Every structure is written in C-alpha cells, then in structure tokens.
mmCIF file of C-alpha atoms in Angstrom:
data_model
loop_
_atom_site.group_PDB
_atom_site.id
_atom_site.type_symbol
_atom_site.label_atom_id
_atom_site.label_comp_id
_atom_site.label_asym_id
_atom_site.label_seq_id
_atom_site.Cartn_x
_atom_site.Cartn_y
_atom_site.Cartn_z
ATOM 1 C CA UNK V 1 16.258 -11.305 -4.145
ATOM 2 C CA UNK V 2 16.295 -11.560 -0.336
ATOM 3 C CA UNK V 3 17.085 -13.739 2.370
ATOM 4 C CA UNK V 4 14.554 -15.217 4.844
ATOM 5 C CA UNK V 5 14.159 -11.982 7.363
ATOM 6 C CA UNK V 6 11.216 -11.335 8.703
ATOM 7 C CA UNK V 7 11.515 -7.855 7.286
ATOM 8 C CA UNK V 8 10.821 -8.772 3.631
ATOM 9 C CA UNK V 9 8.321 -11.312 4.511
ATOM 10 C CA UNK V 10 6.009 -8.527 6.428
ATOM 11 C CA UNK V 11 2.767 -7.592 5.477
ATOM 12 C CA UNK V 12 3.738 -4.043 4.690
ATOM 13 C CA UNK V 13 6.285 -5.195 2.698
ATOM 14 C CA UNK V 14 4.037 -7.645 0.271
ATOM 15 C CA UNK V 15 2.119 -4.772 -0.218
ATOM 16 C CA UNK V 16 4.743 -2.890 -2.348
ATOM 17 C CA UNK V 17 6.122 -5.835 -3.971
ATOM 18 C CA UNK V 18 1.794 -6.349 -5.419
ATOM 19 C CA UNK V 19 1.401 -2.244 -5.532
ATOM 20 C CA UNK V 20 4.970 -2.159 -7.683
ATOM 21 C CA UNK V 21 4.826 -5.488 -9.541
ATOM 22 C CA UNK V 22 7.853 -7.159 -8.017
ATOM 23 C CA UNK V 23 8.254 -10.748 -7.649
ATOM 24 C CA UNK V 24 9.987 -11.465 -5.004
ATOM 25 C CA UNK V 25 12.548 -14.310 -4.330
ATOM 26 C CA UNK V 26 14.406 -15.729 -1.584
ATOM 27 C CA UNK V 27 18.013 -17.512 -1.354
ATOM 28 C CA UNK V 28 18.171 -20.668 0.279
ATOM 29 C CA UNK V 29 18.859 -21.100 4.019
ATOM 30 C CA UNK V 30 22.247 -21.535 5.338
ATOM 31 C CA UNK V 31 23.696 -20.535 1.883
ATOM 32 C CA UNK V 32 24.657 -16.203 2.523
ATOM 33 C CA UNK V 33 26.907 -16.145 -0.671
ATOM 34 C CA UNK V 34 23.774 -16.620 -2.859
ATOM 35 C CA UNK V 35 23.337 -12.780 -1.897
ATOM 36 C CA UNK V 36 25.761 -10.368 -1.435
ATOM 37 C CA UNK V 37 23.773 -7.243 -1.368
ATOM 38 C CA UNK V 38 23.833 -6.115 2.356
ATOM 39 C CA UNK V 39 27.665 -6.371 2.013
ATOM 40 C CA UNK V 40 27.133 -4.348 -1.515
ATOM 41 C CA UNK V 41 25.232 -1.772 0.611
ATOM 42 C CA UNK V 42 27.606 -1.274 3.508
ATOM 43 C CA UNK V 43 30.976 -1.016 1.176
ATOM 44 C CA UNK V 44 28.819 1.887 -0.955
ATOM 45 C CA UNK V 45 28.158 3.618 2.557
ATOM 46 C CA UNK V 46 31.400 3.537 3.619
ATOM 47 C CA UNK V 47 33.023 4.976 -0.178
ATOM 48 C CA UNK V 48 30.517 7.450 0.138
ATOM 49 C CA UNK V 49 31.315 8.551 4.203
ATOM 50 C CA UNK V 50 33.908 10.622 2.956
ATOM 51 C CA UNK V 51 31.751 12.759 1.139
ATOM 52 C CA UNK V 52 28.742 12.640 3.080
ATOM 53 C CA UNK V 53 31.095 14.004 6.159
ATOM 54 C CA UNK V 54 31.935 17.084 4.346
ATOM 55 C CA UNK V 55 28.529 18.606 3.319
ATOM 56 C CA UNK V 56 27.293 20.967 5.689
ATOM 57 C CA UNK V 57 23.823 20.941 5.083
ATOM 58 C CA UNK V 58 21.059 19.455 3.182
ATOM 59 C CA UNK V 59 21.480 20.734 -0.539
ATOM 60 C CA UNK V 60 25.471 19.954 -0.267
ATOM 61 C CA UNK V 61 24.515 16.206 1.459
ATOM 62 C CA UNK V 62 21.830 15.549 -1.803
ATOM 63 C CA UNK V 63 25.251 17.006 -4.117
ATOM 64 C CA UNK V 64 27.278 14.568 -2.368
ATOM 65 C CA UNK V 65 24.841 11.807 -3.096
ATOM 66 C CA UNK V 66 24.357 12.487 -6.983
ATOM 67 C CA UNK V 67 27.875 12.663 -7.332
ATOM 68 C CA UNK V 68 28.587 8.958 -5.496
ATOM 69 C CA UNK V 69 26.077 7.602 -7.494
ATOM 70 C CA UNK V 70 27.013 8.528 -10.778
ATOM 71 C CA UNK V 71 30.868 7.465 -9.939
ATOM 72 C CA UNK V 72 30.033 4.531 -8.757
ATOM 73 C CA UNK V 73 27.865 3.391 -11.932
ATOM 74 C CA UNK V 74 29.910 4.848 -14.486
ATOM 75 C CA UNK V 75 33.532 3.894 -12.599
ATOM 76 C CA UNK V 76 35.460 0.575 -13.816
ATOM 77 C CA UNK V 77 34.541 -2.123 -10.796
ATOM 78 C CA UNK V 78 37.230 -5.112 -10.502
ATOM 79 C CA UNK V 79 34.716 -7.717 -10.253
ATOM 80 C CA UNK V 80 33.567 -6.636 -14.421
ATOM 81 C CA UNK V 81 37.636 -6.770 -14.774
ATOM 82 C CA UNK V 82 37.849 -9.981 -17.199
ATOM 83 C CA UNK V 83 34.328 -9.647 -18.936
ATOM 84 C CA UNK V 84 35.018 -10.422 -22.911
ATOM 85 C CA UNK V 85 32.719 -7.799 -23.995
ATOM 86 C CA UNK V 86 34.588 -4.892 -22.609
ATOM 87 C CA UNK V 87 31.870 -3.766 -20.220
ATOM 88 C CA UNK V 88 33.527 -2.727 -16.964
ATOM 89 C CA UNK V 89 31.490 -0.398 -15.534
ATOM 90 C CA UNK V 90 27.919 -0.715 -14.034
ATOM 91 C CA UNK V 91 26.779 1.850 -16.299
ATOM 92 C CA UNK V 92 27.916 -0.385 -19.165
ATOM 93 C CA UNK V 93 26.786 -3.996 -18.000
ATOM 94 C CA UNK V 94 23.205 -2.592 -17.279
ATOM 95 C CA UNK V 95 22.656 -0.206 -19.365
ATOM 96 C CA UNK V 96 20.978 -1.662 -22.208
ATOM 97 C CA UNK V 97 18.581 -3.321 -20.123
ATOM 98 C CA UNK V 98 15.381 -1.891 -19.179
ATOM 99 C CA UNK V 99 12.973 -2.262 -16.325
ATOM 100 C CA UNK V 100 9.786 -0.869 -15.664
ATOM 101 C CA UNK V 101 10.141 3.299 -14.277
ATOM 102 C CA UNK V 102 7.308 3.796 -11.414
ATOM 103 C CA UNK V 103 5.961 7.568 -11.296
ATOM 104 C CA UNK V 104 6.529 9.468 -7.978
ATOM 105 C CA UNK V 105 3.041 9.042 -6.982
ATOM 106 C CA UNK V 106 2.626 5.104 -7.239
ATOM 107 C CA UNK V 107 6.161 5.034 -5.179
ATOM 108 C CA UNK V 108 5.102 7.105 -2.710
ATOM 109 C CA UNK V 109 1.744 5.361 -2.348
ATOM 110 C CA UNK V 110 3.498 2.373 -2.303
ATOM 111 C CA UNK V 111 5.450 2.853 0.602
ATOM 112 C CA UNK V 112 3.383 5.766 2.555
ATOM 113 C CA UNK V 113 -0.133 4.187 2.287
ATOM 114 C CA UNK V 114 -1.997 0.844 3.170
ATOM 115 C CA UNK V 115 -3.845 -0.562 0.757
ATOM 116 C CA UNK V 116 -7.402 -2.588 1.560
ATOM 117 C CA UNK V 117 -10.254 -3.969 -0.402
ATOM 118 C CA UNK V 118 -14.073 -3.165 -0.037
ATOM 119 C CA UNK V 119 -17.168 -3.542 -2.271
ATOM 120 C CA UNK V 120 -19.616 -1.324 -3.406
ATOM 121 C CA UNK V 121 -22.533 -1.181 -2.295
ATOM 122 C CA UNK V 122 -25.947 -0.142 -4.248
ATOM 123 C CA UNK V 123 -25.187 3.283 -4.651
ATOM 124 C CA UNK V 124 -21.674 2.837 -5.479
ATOM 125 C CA UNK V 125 -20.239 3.580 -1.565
ATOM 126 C CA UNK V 126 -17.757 1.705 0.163
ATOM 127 C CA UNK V 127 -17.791 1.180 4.183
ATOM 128 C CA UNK V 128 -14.348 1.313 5.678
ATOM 129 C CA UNK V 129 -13.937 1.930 9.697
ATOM 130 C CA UNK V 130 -16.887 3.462 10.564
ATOM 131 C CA UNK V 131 -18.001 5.677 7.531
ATOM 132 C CA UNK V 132 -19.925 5.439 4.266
ATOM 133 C CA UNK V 133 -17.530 6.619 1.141
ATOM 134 C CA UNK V 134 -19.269 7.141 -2.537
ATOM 135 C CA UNK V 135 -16.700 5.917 -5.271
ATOM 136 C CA UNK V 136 -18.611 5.553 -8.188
ATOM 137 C CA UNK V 137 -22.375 4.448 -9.018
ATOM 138 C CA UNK V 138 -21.746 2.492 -12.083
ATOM 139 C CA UNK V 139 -19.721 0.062 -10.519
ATOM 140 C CA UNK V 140 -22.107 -1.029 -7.703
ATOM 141 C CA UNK V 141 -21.131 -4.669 -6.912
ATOM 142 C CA UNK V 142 -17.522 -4.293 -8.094
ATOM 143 C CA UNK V 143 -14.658 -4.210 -5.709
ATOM 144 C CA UNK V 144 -12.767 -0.753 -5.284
ATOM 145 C CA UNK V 145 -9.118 -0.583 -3.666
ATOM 146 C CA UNK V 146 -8.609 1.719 -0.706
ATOM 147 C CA UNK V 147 -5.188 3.705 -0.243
ATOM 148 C CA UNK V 148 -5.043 4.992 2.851
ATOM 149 C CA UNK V 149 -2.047 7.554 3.579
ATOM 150 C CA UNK V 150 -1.482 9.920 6.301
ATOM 151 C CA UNK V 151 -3.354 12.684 5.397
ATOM 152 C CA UNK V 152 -5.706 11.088 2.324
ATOM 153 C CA UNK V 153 -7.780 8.227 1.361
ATOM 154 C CA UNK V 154 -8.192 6.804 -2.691
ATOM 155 C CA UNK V 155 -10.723 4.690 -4.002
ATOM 156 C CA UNK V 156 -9.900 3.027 -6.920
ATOM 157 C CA UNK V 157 -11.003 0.825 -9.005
ATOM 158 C CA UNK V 158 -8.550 -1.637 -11.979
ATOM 159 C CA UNK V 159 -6.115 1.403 -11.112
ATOM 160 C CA UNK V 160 -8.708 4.285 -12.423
ATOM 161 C CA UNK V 161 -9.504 6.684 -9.425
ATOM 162 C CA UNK V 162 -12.601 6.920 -8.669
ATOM 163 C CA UNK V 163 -12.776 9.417 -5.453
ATOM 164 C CA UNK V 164 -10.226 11.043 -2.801
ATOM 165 C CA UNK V 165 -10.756 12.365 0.518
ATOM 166 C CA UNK V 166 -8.673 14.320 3.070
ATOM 167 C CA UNK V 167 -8.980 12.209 6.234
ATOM 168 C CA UNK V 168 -7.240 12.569 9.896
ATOM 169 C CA UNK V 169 -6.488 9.298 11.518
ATOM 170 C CA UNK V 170 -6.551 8.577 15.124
ATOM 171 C CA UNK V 171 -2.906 7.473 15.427
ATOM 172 C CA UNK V 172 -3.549 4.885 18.140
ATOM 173 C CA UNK V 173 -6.421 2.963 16.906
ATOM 174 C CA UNK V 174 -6.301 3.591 13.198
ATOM 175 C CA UNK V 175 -9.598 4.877 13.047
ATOM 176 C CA UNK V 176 -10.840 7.873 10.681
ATOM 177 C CA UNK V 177 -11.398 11.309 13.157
ATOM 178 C CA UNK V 178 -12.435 13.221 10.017
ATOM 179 C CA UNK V 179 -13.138 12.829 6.288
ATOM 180 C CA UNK V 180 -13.738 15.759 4.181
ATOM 181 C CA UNK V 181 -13.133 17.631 1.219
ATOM 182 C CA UNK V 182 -14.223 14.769 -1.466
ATOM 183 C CA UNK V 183 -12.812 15.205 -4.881
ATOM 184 C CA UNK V 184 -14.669 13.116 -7.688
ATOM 185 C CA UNK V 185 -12.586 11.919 -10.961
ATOM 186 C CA UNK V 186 -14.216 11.526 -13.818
ATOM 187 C CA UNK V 187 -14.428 7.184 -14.559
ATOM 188 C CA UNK V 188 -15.128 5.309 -17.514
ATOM 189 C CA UNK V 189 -17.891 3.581 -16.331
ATOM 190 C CA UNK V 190 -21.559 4.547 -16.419
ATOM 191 C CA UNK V 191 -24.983 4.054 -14.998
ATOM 192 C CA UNK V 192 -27.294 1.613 -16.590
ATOM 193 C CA UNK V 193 -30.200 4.196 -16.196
ATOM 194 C CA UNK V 194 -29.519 7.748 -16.526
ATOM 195 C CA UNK V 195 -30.459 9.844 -13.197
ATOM 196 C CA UNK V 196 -33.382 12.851 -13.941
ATOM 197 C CA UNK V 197 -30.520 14.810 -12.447
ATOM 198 C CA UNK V 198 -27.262 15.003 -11.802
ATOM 199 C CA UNK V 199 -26.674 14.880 -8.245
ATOM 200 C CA UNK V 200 -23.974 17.834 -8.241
ATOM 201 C CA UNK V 201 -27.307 20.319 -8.189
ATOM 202 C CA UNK V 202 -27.801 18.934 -4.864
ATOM 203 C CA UNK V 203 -25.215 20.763 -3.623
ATOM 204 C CA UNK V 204 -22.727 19.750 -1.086
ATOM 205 C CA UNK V 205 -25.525 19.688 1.685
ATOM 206 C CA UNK V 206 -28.106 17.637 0.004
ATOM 207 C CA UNK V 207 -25.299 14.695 -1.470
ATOM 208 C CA UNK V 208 -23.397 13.267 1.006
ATOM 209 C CA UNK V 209 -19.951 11.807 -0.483
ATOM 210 C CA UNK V 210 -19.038 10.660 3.296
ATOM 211 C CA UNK V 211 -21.577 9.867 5.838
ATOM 212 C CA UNK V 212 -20.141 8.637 9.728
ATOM 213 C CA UNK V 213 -21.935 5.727 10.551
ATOM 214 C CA UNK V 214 -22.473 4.533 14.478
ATOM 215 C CA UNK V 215 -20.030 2.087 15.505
ATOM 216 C CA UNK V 216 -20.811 -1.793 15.896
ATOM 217 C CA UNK V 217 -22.745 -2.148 19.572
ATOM 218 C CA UNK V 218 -21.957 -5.256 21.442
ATOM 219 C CA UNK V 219 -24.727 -7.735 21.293
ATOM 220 C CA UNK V 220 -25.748 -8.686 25.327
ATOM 221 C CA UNK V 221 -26.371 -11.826 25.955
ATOM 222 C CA UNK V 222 -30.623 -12.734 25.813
ATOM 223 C CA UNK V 223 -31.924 -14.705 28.479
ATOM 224 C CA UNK V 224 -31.748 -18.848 27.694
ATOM 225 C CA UNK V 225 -34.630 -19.849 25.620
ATOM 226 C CA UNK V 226 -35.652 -22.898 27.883
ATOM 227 C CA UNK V 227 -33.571 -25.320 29.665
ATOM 228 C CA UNK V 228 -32.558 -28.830 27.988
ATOM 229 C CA UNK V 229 -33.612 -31.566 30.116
ATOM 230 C CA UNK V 230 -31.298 -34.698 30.973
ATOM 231 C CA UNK V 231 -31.733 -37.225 28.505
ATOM 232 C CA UNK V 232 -32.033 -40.070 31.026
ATOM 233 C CA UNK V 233 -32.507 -39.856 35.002
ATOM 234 C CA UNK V 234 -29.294 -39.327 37.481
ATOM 235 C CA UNK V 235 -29.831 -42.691 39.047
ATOM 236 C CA UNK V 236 -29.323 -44.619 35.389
ATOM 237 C CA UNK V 237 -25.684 -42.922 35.023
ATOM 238 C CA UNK V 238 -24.396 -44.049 38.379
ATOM 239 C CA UNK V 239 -25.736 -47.660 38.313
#
C-alpha cells in the first residue's frame, strides 16, 4: 500500500513487485491518513537513534539493529491497547499469519538486476545488445527471461535456469564489454531429435555459448527511384 509517488510507480520498481509477487495498491488522492507508514518509518528511526548513535562500528550498528527490531515487535504498542483478544504486541497481532518468505537470491535479483524478455532462436540462443547467448536447445521458439546484474547475466526460462554468464557492462550505455565464463544448468526439457554427439566434446573452442555479433549499421539513404510527375499541369491549379 502506497501513495501516488512517482517512486513506486517506476519501472524499476514494477519489476520487483512481478519478480516478488506483490500486488501493489495505492490510497486515494488527497486522503494521507489512508497510510500512515512514512510516519511509522520516521518514529522507528528516531526510537532507534539512540542506539544507532552508540555503536562504534559495523558489527555493534547490525547489534543495535537486531535488538530495535525485536523490541519493537515483541513490546506492548498503545495503539493494540483496547484489542479484546489480548494481543498487544506486534509480535502477537501478526504472528499467526503467514506470508510468502523469498530466498536471498530472488531478493537480491529482485532489486540488483533488470529483468528483460527475448526468444529463442533455432538453436536455442537468445540475442540481447549485441551478442548471441545459448540457453537451451529444446526450447527453441519459447521465450527465456534475462536477469541482468552487475557482474552476471541469467537466462531463464518458467523460473528454471537455463544458462549464466559473467558479463562487464559499459556503465554509460548499458552495453555488454565482455561475456564469459558460461555455466550450463541442467533443464527439464529435451531435444526432439537426439544430437550424434554431445556438443561438450567440442570443447570450449569449437561450441560457442556467446558469440559478439556486429552492431546494427545505419541504412543510407538510396538514390530516388524515379520522380512522380504532377498529376495535372501548373497552369490548371492557378486558373
């Protein structure tokens, strides 16, 4: 639950509520009491200033922040004061519910990586700015998801790896400067006629996971075909 800012409604930010499964809602303009969680946020960061101002480095600030957290959920709160089940802690209002717990890796992907769509081609490779990538054979045709984070780049497939590259990326323009050091998982899906061999006794010469391709040359403009003549003479269109 949100408010209109631009913030929530950014591209980035759509990304991880699809990666993570969130639906997201907004409150209704000119109406700030429908949400009070910025002013939630700010009163936690100033109980926990106190604290935070007395660690002196990085394992005592983490300390500091366990310790907050688990007063402040498992502390009575005044606004749970006159609840007829009893329940006055946060600890004890929301504890018997249970969402859904994201691994490490799909947060971090969530947040750290951009995600973006391609289709296989033939072979099973997927182009994406500038170079070739194999994901998998079998599933020639099929769409694959790209995760692209600082340092790697998934394809993926229904949420099954398929392949994973260590890639350097031009920080101005985006592009890829390298790709390397392809790592194939192993995928449920399989090739309606068998190879004679598998391509691993190729060698890492002889199969290319990642092939650059040449960039996209600007078409110049061919010389006119032939001239269109004037539908009726100069003298007609003044008279």
């Amino acid at each position: 639950m949100t408010d209109g800012g631009g913030i929530f409604r950014a591209r980035q930010a759509k990304a991880v509520y699809a990666a993570l499964r969130i639906r997201k809602e907004e409150i209704e303009r000119g109406r700030p009491w429908q949400s009070y969680i910025e002013t939630a946020f700010n009163v936690q960061r100033r109980m926990a200033d106190r604290d935070f101002a007395a660690a002196e480095d990085w394992p005592a600030l983490v300390a500091a922040h366990d310790h907050f957290v688990e007063d402040y959920n498992a502390q009575a709160h005044w606004a749970h004061r006159e609840r007829a089940d009893g329940r006055r802690s946060p600890a004890e209002v929301l504890g018997f519910l249970s969402g859904v717990r994201h691994r490490e890796e799909e947060l971090r992907r969530a947040f750290f990586s951009s995600r973006f769509s391609r289709t296989l081609d033939s072979l099973g490779y997927a182009r994406f700015r500038h170079w070739r990538l194999y994901g998998e054979e079998a599933l020639a045709g099929r769409e694959a998801a790209l995760w692209l984070a600082a340092e790697s780049l998934t394809l993926e497939h229904e949420g099954e790896p398929l392949s994973r590259y260590e890639v350097s990326v031009e920080a101005d323009t985006g592009e890829l400067r390298s790709v390397g050091r392809p790592r194939l998982f192993g995928t449920s899906a399989a090739v309606a006629q068998p190879r004679l061999f598998g391509l691993d006794a190729l060698g890492e010469a002889g199969w290319l996971k990642a092939l650059r391709l040449e960039g996209y040359a600007p078409r110049r403009p061919g010389p006119p075909q032939g001239l269109q003549g004037a539908l009726f003479p100069f003298s007609v269109g003044w008279s």
